[in-house]
Coordinates of C-alpha atoms in Angstrom, one line a residue:
X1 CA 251.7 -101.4 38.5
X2 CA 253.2 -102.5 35.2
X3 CA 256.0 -100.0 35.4
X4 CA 256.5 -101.9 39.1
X5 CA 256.7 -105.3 38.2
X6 CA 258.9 -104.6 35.3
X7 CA 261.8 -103.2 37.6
X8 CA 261.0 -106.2 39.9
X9 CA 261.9 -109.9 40.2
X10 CA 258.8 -111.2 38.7
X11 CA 258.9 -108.8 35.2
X12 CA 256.3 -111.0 33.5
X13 CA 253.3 -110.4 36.2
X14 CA 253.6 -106.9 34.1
X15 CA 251.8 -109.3 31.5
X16 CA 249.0 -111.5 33.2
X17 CA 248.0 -107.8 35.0
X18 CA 247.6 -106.4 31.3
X19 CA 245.9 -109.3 30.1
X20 CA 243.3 -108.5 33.0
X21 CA 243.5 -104.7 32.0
X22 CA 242.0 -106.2 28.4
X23 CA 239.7 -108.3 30.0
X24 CA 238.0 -105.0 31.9
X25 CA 238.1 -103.0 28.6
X26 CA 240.9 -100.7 29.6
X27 CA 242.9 -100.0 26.5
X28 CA 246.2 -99.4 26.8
X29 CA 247.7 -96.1 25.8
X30 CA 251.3 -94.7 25.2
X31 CA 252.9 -95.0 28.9
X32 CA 251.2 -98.5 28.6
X33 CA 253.8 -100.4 26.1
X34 CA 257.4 -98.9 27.7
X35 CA 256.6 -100.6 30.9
X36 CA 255.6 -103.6 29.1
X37 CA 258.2 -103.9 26.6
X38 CA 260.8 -103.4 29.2
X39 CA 259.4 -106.5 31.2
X40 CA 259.6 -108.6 27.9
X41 CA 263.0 -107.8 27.9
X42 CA 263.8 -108.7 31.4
X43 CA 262.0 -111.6 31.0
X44 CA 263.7 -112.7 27.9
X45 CA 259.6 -112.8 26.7
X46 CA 260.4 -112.0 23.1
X47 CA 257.3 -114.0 21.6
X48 CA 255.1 -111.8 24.0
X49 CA 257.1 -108.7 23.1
X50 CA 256.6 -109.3 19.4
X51 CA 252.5 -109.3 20.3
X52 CA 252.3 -106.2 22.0
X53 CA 253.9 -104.8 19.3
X54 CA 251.3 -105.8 16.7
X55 CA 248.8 -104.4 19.7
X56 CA 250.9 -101.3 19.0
X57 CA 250.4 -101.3 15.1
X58 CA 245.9 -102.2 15.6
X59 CA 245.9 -98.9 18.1
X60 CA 248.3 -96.9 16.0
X61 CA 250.7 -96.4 18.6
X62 CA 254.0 -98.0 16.6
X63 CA 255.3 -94.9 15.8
X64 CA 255.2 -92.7 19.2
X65 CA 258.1 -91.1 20.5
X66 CA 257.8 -92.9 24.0
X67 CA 256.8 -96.7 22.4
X68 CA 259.5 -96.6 19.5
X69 CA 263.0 -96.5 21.2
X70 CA 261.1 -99.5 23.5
X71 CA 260.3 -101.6 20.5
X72 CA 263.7 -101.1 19.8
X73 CA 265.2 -102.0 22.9
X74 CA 263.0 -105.0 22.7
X75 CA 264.3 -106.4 19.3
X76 CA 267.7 -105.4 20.1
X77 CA 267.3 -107.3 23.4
X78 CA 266.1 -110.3 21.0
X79 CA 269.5 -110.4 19.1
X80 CA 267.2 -109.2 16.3
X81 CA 268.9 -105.7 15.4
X82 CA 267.6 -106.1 12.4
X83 CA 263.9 -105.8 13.3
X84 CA 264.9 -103.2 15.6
X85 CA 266.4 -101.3 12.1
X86 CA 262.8 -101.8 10.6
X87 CA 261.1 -100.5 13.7
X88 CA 263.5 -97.5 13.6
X89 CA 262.9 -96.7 9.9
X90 CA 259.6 -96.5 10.5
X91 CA 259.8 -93.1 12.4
X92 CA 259.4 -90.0 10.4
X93 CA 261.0 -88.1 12.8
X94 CA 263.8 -90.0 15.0
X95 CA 264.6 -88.3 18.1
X96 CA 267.9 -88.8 20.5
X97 CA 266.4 -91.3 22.5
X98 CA 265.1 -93.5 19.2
X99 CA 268.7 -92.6 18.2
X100 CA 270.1 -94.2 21.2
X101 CA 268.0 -97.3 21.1
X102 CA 269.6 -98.3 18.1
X103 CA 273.1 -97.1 18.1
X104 CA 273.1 -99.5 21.7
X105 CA 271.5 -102.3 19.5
X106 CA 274.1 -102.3 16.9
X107 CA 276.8 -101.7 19.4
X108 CA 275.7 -104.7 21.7
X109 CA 275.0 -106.9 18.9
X110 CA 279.3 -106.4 17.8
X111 CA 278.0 -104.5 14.6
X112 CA 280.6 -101.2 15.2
X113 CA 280.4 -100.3 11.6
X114 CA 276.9 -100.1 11.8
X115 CA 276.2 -97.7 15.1
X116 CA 279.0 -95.2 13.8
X117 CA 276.7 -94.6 11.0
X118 CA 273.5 -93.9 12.7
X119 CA 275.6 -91.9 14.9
X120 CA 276.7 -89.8 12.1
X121 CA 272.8 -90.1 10.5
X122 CA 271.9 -88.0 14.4
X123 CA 275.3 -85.7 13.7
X124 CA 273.9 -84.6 10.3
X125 CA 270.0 -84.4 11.4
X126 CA 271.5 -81.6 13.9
X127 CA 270.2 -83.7 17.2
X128 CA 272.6 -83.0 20.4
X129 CA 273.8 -86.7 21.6
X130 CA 274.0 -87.5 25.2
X131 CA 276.0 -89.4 27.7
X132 CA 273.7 -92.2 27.0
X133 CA 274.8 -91.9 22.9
X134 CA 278.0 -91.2 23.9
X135 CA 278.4 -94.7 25.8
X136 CA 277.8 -96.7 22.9
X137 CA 279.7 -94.5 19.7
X138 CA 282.6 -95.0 22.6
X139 CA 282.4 -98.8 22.5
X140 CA 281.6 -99.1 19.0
X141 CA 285.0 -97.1 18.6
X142 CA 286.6 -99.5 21.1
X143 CA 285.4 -102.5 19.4
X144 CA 287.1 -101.5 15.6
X145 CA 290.1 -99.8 17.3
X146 CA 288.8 -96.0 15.4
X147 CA 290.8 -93.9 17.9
X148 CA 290.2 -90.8 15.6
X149 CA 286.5 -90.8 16.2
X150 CA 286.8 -92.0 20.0
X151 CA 289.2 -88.5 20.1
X152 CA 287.0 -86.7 19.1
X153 CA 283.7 -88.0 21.2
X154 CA 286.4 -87.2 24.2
X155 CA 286.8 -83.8 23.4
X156 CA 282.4 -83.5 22.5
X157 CA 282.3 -84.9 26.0
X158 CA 284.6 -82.2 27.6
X159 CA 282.9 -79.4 25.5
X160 CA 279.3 -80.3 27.1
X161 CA 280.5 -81.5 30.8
X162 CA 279.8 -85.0 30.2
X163 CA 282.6 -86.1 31.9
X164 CA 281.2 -85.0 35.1
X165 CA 279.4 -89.0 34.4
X166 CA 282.1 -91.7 35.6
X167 CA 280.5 -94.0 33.7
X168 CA 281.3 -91.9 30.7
X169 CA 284.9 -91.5 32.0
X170 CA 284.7 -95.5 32.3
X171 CA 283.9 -95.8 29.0
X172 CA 287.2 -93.5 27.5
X173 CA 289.3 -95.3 29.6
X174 CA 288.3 -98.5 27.9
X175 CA 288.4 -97.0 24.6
X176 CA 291.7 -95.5 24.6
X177 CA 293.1 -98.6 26.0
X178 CA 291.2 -100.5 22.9
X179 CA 292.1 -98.4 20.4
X180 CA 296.1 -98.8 21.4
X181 CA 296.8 -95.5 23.5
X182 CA 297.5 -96.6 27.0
X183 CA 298.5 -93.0 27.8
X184 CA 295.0 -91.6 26.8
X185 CA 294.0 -94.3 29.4
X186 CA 296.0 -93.3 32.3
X187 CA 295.4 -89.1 31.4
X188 CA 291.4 -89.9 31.3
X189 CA 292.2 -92.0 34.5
X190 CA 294.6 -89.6 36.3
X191 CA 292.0 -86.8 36.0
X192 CA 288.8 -88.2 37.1
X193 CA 287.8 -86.5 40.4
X194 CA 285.6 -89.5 41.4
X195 CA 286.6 -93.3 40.3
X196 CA 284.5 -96.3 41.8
X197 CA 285.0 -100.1 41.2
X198 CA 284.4 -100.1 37.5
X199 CA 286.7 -97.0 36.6
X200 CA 289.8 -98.5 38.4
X201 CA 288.7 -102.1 37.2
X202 CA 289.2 -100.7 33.5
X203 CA 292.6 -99.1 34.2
X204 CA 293.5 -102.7 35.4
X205 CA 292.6 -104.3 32.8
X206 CA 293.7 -101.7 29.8
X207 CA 296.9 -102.1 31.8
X208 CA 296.7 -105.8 31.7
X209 CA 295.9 -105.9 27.5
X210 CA 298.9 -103.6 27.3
X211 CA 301.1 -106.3 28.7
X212 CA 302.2 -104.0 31.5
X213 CA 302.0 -106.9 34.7
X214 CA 304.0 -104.5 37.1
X215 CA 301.9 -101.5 36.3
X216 CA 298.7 -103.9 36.8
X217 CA 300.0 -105.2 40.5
X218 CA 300.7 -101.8 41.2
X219 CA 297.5 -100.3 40.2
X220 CA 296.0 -103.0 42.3
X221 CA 297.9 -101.9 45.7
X222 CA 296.9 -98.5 45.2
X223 CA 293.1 -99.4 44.7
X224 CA 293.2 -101.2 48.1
X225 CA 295.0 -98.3 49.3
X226 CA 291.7 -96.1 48.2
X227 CA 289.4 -98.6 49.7
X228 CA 288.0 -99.9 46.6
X229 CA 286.7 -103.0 46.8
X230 CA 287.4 -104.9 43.8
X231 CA 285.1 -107.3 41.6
X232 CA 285.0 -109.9 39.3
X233 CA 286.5 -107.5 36.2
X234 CA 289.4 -106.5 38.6
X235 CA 290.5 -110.1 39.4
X236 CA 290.1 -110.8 35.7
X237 CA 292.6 -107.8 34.8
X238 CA 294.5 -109.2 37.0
X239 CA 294.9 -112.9 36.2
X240 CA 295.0 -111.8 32.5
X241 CA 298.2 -110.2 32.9
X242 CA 299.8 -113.1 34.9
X243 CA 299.0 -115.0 32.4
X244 CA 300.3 -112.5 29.4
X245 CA 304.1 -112.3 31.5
X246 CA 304.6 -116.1 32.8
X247 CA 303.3 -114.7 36.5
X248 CA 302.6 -118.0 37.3
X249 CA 302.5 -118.0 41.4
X250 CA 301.2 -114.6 41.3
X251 CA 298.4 -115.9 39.1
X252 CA 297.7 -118.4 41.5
X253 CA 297.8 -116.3 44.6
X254 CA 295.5 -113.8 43.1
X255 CA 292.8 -116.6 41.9
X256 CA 292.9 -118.0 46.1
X257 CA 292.4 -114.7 47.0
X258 CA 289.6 -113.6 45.2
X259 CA 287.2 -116.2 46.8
X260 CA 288.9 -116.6 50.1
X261 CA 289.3 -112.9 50.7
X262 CA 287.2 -110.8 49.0
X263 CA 284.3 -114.1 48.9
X264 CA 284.0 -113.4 44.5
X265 CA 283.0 -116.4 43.2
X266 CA 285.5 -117.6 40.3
X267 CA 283.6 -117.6 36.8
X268 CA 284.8 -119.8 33.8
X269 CA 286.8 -116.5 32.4
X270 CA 288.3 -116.6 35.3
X271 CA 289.4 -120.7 35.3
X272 CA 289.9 -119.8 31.6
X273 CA 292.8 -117.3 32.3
X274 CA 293.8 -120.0 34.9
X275 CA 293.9 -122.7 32.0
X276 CA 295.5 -120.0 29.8
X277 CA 298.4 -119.2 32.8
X278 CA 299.1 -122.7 32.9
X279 CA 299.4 -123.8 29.1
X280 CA 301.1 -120.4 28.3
X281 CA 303.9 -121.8 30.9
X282 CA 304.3 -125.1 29.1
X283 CA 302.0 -126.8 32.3
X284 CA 299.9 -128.6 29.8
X285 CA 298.9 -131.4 31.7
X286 CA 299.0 -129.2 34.7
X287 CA 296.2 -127.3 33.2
X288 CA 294.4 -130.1 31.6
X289 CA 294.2 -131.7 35.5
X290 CA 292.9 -127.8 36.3
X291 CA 290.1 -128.3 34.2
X292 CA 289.3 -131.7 35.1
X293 CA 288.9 -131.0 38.8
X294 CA 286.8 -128.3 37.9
X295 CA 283.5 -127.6 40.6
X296 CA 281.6 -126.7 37.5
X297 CA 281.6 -128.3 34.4
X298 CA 284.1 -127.4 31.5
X299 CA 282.8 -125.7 28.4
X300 CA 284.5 -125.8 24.9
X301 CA 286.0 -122.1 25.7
X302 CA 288.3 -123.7 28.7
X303 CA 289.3 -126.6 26.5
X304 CA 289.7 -124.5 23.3
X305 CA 292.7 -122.5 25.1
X306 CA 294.5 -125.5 26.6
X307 CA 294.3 -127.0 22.7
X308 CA 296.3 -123.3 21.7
X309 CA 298.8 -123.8 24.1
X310 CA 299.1 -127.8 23.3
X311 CA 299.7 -126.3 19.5
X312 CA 302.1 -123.7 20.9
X313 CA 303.9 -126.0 22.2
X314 CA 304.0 -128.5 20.0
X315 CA 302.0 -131.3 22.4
X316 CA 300.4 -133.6 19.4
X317 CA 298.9 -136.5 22.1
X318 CA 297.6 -134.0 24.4
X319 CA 296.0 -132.0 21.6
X320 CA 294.6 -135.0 20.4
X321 CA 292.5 -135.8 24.0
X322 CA 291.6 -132.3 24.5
X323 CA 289.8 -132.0 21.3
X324 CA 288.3 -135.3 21.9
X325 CA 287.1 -133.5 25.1
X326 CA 285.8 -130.6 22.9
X327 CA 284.0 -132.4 20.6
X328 CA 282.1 -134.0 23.1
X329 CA 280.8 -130.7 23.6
X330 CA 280.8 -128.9 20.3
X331 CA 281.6 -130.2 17.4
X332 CA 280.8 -127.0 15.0
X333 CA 283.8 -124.7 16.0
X334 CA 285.8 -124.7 12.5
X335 CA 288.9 -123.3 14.2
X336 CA 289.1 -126.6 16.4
X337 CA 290.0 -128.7 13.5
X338 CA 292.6 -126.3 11.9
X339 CA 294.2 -126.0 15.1
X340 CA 294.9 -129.5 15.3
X341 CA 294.9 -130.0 11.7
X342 CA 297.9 -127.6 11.7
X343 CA 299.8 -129.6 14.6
X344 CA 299.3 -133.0 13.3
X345 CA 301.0 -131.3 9.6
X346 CA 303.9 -130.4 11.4
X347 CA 304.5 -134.0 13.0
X348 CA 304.2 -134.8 9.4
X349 CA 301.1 -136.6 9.9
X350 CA 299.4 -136.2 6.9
X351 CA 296.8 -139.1 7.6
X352 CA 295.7 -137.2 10.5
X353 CA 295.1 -134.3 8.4
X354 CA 293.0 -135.7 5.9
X355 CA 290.7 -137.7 8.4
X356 CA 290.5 -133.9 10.0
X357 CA 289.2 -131.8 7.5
X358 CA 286.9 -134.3 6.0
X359 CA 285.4 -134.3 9.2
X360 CA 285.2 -130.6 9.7
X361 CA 283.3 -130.7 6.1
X362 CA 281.0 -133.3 7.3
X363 CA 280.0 -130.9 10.2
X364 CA 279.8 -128.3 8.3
X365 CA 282.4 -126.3 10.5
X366 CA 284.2 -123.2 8.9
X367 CA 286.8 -121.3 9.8
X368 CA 286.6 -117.8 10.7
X369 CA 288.8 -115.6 7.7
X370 CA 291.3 -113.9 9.4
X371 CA 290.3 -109.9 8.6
X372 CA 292.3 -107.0 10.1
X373 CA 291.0 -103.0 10.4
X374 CA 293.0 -100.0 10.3
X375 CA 291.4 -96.1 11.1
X376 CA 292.7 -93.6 8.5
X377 CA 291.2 -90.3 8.1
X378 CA 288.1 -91.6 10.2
X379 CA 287.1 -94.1 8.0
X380 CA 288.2 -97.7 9.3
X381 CA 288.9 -100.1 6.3
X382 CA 288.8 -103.5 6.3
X383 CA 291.4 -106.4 5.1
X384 CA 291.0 -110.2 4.7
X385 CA 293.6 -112.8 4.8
X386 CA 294.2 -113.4 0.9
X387 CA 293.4 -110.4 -0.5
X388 CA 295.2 -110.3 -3.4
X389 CA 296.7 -113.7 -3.6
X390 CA 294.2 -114.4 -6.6
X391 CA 293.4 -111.2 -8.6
X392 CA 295.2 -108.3 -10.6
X393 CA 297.7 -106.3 -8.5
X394 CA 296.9 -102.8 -6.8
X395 CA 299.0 -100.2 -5.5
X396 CA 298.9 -101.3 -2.0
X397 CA 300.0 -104.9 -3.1
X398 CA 302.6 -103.6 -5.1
X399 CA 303.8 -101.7 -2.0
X400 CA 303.5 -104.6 0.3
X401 CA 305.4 -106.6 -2.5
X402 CA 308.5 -104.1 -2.1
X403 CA 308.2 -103.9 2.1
X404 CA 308.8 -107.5 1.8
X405 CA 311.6 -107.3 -0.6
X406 CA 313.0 -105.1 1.8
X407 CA 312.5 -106.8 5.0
X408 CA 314.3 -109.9 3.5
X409 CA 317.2 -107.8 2.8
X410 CA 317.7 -106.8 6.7
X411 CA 316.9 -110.6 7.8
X412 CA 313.3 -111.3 6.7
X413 CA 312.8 -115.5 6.3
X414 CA 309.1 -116.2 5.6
X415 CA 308.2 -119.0 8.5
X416 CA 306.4 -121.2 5.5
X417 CA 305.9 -123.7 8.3
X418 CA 303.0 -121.8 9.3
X419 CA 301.2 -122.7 5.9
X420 CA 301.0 -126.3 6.1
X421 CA 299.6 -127.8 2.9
X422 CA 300.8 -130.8 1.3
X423 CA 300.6 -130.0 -2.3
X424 CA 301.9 -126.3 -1.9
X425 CA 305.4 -125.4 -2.9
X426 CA 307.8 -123.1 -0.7
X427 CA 306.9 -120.1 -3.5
X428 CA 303.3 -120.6 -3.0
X429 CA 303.5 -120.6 0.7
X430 CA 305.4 -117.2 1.2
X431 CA 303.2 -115.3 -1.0
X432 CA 299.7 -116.9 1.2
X433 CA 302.0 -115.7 4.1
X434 CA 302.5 -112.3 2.1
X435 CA 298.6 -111.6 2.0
X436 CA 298.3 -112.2 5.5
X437 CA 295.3 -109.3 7.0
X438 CA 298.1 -108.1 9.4
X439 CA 300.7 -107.1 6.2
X440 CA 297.8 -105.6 4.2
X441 CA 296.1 -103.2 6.5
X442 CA 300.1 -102.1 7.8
X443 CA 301.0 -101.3 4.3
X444 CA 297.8 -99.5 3.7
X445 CA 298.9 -98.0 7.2
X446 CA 302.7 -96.9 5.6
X447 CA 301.0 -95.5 2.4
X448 CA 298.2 -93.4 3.6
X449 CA 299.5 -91.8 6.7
X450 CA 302.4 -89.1 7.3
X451 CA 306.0 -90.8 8.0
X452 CA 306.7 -91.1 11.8
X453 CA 302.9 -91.6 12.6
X454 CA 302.0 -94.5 14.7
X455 CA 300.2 -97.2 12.5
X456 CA 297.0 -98.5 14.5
X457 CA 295.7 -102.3 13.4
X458 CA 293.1 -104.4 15.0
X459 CA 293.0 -107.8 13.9
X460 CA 289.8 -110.5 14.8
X461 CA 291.9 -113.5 15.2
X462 CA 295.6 -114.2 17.0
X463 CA 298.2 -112.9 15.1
X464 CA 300.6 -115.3 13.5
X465 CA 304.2 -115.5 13.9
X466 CA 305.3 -114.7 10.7
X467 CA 303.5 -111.4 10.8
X468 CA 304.6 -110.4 14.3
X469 CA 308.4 -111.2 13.0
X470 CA 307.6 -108.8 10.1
X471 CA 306.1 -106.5 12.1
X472 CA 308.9 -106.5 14.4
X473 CA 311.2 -105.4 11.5
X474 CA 309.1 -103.3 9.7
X475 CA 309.3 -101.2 12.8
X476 CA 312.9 -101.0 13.1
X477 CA 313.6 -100.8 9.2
X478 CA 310.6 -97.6 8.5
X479 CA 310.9 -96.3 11.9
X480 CA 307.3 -96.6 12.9
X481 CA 305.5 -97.5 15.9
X482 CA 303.2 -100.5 14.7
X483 CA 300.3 -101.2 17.8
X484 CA 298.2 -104.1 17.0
X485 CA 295.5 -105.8 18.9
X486 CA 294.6 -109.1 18.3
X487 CA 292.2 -111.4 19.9
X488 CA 293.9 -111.9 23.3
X489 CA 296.1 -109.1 23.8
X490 CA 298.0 -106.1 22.2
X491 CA 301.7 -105.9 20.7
X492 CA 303.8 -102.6 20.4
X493 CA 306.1 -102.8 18.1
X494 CA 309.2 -100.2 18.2
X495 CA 312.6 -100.4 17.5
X496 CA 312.5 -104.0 16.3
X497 CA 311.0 -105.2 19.8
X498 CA 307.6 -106.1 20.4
X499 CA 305.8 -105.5 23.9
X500 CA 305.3 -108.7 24.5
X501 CA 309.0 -109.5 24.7
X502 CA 307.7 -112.7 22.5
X503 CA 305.9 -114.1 24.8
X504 CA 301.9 -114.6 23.7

């Protein structure tokens, strides 16, 4: 009866029926607490969860193999992966499925770094991972762009017919794509025997990331073609790539057809790439009407991306009621105030900027570093924006100092626009802009790898436009591929072109 209500709509009736179990004297024993634990988490019951696992510790049950990887489930379910970590270290002997339990906890919980090294902890104890382990090293690799690793995992999956799973086939597709190589995408694709809505709903969108809008429409046709019906992931491939390549009326077909078609329901990502579609056009007040005749009410997200686009293109009086509109809302979002911050600097309204960041102190809002990755030798390292701008010189600094040398002979200008401060000189400016995360990890990219390799970068924020000019160049001038994912989309650089044909 537990395990029943626990995989039904009602999870917590799993709970009052213990709680009569007690009252009758029935103690519970080790096929007791999975069930339970699993309701918790349904339920989003944390506070009860915590309890039965202290009922866990009194009957000396905390440590069995079938109650461990649920207390872990439980905590990770909680956003507390780090009382999962404490449960897990508590086992003397972890097995796979504890393994698993907390590999998925880090991986959910955007801690990469973290699940890679458990999953090389179960390499080195000899255990055989699983398709379920396999799932979450896979998104952990997709998540810090570690294509090495994720290669690898493929040909582990291969080795032990794991790719018989679509699910596990889902998952490649979505890591190649992630980590930069479309075409390991499309060969994982292109070989799967069986593909259902999510497989051919992640080749949409790894097409969409890679800027390829044809390819995406294409793909699209050819799913209806299989009889695949499409969800709410496909339509957001697809609206996502309008909105990357200035598809407007396609964008806007696609979005009616979605609900008055297929009957999906629109969900905010999707009015957010419908916003994004719009301001990325220079629609501004086009998109800002979107929003406002909205069925549902606008969150901070939809706003946040018409206030990019008002900055990309330079709107300062529109900015200035959007964020009015987002700070209604949420007034803690640090990159809010630098966005506009930045704008009101370039109208040369200085005033502005002042008023701005003393009220982003007062609020206590702080801007998210820029930090960019870069896989070498299956070890991802990490680089911040300003590394090096105040401390002794290394190699890799010293390297990046001559790349820039040399990109200013072949047409380099540092945009110091993009550093707006009023008490910084032009001098102090280009070397901020020389520290960028971007020009560190490529540099370390150029040193550490063989000539004509392609240099792999992931970066946690949108990359800036002095970077993607360098990159452009660095490219053309070292012969180098240079892919780089940023927050919204990815860029191939070759030949002195990028991808995105300037256009993001």
């Amino acid at each position: 009866m537990f395990r029943g209500y626990s995989r039904s709509n009602a999870p917590l009736k799993a709970i009052s029926l213990f709680i009569k179990a007690l009252n009758y004297n029935l103690l519970p024993d080790d096929y007791t607490f999975p069930s339970l634990l699993k309701a918790c988490v349904v339920a989003k019951a944390f506070q009860q969860g915590k309890q039965l696992h202290c009922l866990a510790i009194k009957l000396g049950l905390n440590e069995n193999p079938y109650v461990c990887p649920t207390l872990i489930n439980m905590y990770a379910g909680s956003n507390d992966v780090d009382g999962a970590q404490r449960v897990f270290d508590e086992i003397l002997e972890p097995c796979v499925v504890s393994y698993n339990a907390i590999i998925t906890g880090y991986a959910r919980s955007s801690r990469p770094n973290e699940a890679l090294s458990l999953f090389r902890q179960l390499q080195a104890r000899k255990l055989k991972p699983n398709d379920v382990t396999v799932l979450s090293v896979l998104s952990s690799c997709a998540l810090l762009g570690a294509l090495d690793l994720g290669k690898w995992i493929h040909e582990y999956v291969k080795e032990n017919g794991l790719d018989k799973y679509v699910k596990v086939n889902t998952a490649l597709i979505d890591m190649y794509a992630k980590c930069g190589s479309l075409d390991g995408a499309i060969s994982v694709f292109e070989s799967m025997s069986l593909r259902d809505t999510q497989a051919w709903s992640a080749m949409i969108v790894a097409y969409a990331m890679h800027g390829q809008g044809q390819d995406v429409m294409s793909m699209f046709e050819e799913m209806a073609r299989a009889n695949v019906q499409p969800d709410e992931i496909t339509f957001l491939g697809l609206l996502y790539a309008c909105s990357h390549t200035g598809l407007v009326d396609e964008g806007f077909r696609y979005f009616y057809t979605m609900s008055e078609v297929y009957g999906i329901i629109p969900g905010i990502k999707h009015y957010g790439c419908m916003v994004d579609l719009l301001g990325r056009a220079g629609l501004l007040h086009e998109a800002y009407k979107f929003i406002d005749e909205l069925p549902i009410k606008p969150t901070p997200i939809l706003w946040r991306t018409l206030l990019s686009s008002c900055s990309s293109h330079g709107n300062l009086e529109l900015a200035k009621q959007v964020m009015n509109q987002i700070l209604e809302l949420d007034d803690s979002h640090g990159g809010d105030y630098v966005i506009l911050s930045n704008l009101c600097a370039r109208a040369g309204k200085w005033e502005d900027v002042d008023t701005l960041r003393k009220l982003m102190i007062h609020k206590g809002a702080v801007k998210i570093p820029g930090c960019s990755s870069i896989e070498v030798d299956n070890v991802v390292h990490e680089f911040f924006s300003g590394d090096g701008v105040h401390y002794v010189s290394t190699a890799l600094h010293r390297a990046l100092d001559e790349l820039v040398k040399e990109l200013k002979s072949v047409g380099y200008v540092p945009d110091t626009s993009l550093v707006v401060h009023p008490d910084m000189e032009d001098e102090e400016k280009e070397i901020t802009l020389r520290y960028h995360s971007e020009k560190l990890a490529i540099s370390f990219g150029l040193l550490n790898t063989p000539p004509g390799t392609t240099i792999r970068v992931v970066k946690n924020l949108r990359v800036c436009g002095d970077c993607h000019s360098a990159a452009k160049l660095i490219s053309s001038l070292i012969d180098r591929e240079i892919i780089l994912r940023d927050v919204q989309r990815f860029h191939h650089f070759k030949d002195g072109k990028c991808s995105c044909g300037d256009y993001w």
